[in-house]
Short mmCIF file of C-alpha atoms in Angstrom, two decimals:
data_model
loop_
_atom_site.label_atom_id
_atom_site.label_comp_id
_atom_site.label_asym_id
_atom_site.label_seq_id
_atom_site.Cartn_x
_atom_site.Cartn_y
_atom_site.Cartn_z
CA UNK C 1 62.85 102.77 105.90
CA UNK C 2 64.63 100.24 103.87
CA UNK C 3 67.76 99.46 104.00
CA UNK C 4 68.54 98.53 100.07
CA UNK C 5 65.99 97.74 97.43
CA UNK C 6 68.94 94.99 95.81
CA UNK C 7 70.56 91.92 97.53
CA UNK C 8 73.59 91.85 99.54
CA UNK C 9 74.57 88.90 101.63
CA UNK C 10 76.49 89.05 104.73
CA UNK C 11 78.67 86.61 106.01
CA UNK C 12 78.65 85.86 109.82
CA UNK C 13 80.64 88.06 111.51
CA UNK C 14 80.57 91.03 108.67
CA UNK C 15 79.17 94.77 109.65
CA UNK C 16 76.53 96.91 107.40
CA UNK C 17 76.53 100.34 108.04
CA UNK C 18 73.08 102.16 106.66
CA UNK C 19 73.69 105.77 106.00
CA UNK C 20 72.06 108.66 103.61
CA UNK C 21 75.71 109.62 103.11
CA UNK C 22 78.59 107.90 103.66
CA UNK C 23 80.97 110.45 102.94
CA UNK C 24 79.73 112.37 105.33
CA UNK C 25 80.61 108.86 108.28
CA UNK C 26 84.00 108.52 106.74
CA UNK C 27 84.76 112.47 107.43
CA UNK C 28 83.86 112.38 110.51
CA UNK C 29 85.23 109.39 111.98
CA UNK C 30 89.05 107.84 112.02
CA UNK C 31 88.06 103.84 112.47
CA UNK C 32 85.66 102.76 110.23
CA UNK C 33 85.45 100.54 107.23
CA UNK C 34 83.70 102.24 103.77
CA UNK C 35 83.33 98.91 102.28
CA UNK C 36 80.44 97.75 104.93
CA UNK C 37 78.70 101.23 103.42
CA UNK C 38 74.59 100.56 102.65
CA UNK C 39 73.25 103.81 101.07
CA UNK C 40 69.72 104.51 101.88
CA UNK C 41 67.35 106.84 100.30
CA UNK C 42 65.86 108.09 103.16
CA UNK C 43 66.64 107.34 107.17
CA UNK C 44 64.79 107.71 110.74
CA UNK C 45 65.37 110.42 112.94
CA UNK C 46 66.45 109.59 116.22
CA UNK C 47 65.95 111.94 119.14
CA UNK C 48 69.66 112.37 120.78
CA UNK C 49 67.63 112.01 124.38
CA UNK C 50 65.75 108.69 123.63
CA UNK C 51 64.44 106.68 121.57
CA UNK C 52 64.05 103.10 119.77
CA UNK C 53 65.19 101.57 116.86
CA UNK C 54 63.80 98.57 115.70
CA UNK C 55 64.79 96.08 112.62
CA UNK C 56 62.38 94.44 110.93
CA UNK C 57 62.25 91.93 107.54
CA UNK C 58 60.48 92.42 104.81
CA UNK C 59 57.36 90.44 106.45
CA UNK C 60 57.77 93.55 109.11
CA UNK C 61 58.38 90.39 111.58
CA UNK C 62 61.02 92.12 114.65
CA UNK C 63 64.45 91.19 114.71
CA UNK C 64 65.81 93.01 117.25
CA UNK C 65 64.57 96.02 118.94
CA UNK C 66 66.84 98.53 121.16
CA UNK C 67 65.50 101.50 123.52
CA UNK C 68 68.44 103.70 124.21
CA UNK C 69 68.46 107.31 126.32
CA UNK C 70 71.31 109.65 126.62
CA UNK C 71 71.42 108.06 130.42
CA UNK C 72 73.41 105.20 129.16
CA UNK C 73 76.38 107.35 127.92
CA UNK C 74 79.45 107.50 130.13
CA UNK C 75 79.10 110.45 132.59
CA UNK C 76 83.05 111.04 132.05
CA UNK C 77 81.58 112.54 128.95
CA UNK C 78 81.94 116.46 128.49
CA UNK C 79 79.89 116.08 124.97
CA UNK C 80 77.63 113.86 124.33
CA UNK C 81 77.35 114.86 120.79
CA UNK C 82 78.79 112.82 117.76
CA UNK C 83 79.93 109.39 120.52
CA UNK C 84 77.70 106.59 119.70
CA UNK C 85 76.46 104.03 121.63
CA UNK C 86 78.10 100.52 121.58
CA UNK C 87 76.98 96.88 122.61
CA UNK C 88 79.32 95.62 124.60
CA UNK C 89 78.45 91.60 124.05
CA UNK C 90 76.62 90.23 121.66
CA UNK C 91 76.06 86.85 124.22
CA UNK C 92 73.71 89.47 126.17
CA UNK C 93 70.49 90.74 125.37
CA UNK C 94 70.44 93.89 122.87
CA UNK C 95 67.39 95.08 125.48
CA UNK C 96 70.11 94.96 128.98
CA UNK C 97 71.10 98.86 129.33
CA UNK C 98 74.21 97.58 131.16
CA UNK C 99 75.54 96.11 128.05
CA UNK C 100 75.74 99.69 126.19
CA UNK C 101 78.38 102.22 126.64
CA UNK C 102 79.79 105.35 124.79
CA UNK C 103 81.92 104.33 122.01
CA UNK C 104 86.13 105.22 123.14
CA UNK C 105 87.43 108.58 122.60
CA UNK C 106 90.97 106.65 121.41
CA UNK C 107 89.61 105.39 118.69
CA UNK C 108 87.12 108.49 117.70
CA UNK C 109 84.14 107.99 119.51
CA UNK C 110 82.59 104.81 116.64
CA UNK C 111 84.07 102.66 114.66
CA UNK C 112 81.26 102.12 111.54
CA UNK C 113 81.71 98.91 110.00
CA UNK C 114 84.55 97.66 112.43
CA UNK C 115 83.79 95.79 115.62
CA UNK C 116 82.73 98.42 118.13
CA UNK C 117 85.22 99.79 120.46
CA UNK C 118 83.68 98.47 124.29
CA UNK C 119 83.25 95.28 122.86
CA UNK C 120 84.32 92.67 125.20
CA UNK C 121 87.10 90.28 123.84
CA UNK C 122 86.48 86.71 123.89
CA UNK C 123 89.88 86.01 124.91
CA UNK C 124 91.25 86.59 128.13
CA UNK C 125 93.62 89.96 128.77
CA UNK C 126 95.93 90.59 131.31
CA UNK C 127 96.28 94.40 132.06
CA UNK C 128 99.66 95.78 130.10
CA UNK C 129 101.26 98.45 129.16
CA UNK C 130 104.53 98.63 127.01
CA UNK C 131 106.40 101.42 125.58
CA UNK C 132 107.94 100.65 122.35
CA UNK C 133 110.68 100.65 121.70
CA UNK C 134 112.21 101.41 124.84
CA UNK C 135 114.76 103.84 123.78
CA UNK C 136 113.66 106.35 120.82
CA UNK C 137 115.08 108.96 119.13
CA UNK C 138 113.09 111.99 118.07
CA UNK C 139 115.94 113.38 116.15
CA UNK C 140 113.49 113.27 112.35
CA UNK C 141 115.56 110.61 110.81
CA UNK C 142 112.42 109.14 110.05
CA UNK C 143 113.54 105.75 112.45
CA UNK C 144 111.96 105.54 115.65
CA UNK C 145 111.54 109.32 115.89
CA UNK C 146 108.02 108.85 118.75
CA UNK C 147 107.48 106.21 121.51
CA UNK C 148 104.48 104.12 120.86
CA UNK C 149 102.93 103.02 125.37
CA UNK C 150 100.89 100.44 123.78
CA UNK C 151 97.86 99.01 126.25
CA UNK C 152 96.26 96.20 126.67
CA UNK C 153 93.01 96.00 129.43
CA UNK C 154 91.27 93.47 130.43
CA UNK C 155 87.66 94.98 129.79
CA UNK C 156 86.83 98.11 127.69
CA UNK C 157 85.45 101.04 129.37
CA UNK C 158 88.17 102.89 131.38
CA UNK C 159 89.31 106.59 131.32
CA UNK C 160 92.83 107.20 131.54
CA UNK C 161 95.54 110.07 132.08
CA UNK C 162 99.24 109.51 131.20
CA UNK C 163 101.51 111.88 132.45
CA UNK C 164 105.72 111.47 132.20
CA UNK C 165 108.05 112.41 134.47
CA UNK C 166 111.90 113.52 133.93
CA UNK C 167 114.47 110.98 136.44
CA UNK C 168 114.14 113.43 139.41
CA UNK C 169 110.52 113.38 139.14
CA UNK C 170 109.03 116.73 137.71
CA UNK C 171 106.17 116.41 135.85
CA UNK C 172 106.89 117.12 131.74
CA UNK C 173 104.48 116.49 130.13
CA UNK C 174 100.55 115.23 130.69
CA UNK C 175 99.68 113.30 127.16
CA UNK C 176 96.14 112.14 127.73
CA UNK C 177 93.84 113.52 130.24
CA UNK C 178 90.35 111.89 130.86
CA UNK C 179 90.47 110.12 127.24
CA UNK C 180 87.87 106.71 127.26
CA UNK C 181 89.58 103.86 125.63
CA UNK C 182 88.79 100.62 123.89
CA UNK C 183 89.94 97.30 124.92
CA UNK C 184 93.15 97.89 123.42
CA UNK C 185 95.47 100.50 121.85
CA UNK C 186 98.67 102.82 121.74
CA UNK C 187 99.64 106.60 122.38
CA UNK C 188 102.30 108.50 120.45
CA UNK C 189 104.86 110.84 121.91
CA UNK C 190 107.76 112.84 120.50
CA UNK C 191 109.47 113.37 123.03
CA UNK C 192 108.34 117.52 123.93
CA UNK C 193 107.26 119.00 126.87
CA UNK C 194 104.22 120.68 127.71
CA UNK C 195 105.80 123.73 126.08
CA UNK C 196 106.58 121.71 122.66
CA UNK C 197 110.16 121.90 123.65
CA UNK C 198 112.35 119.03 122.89
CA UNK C 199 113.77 117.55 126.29
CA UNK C 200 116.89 116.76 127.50
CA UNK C 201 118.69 113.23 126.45
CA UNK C 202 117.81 110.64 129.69
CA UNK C 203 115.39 108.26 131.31
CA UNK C 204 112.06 109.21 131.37
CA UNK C 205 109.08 107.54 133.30
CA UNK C 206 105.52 107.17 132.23
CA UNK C 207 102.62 107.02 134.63
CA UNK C 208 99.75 105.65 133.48
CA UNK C 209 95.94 105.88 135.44
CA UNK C 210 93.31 104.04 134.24
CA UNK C 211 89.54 104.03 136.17
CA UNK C 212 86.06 103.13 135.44
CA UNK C 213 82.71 104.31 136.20
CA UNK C 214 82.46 101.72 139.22
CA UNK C 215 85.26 103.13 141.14
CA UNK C 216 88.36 100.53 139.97
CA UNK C 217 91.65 102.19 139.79
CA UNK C 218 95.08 100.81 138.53
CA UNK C 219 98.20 102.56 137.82
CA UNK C 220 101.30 101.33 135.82
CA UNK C 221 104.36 103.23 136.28
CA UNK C 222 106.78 102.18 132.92
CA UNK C 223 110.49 103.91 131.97
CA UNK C 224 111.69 104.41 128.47
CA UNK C 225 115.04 106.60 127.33
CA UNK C 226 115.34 109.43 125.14
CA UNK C 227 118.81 109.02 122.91
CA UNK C 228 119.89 110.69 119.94
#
């Protein structure tokens, strides 16, 4: 199956995504980059339980080969369907089935053409989360009408909840329940309840849970203030 019958170059670093039909990719994902787009005229099949993929030149001399099974996917997962598989590092072998894991639901389960979602950050990242701005005003003047909790983890692969809690501590409203996320990344609120009433003016508090397949937990606990 070739990928193009005319020359492209790729720099380091760059992404090529081969497709039969790209506007189908772009519909159904949120993060992903058209430009890196290679149409194909025709494209494998690949079993969603197993199977390998293998990239070869044009002397049919192996590049890289990858045997995947639908083992590997995070068993947080209620549907495996549509979540792609992600490298993790590109240091490790492509063959180490520890180095794959399901693409984040937070940024739409693949990112084609975009640096995959698990990928590990060569930087170090200290655990954070920060709501922004700290006092917001869902009134629909158009200025800082939802609260951004922006996070920042120090390895991809955790499932988190975020619930908030009025001053007195009663539960309000549960914003994300069980979603996978990348390494980094924000949730919106606007201020409603459960209900999709808009609360009362006051302080507000924001639990966040994060965990991983091995059993880590951490919680960050994080206030902001509903104003007019």
């Amino acid at each position: 199956y070739p990928v193009g019958t005319e020359k492209r170059y790729l720099k380091p670093g760059e992404f090529l995504v081969g497709t039969k039909d790209p506007a189908i990719v772009t519909a159904q994902y949120i993060a992903c980059n058209p430009a890196s787009f290679c149409t194909m005229k025709s494209f494998p099949t690949y079993s969603d339980d197993a199977g390998t993929v293998v990239l070869l030149n044009d002397s049919l001399d192996v590049l890289d080969e990858f045997s995947y099974s639908a083992k590997m996917h995070s068993p947080f997962l209620a549907n495996e369907e549509g979540v792609s598989l992600e490298r993790i590092s590109l240091e490790k072998p492509t063959s180490d089935p520890s180095n794959w894991a399901s693409a984040a639901a937070s940024v739409g389960f693949a990112t084609p053409g975009l640096p995959n979602s698990q990928a590990v950050s060569e930087n170090e990242i200290q655990d954070e989360i920060l709501p922004v701005p700290k006092a917001f005003s869902p009134n629909g003047d158009g200025y800082n009408d939802k609260l951004s909790i922006k996070y920042k983890l120090s390895k991809p692969g955790y499932i988190a909840n975020v619930r908030i809690f009025d001053s007195v501590g009663r539960q309000v409203k549960f914003l994300v329940k069980n979603q996978s996320l990348a390494q980094e990344g924000n949730w919106l609120w606007n201020g409603v309840n459960d209900s999709g009433q808009r609360l009362n003016l006051g302080v507000y508090i924001i639990l966040v849970e994060v965990f991983d397949r091995a059993g880590h937990t951490m919680a960050f606990k994080k206030t902001c203030t509903l104003t007019d």
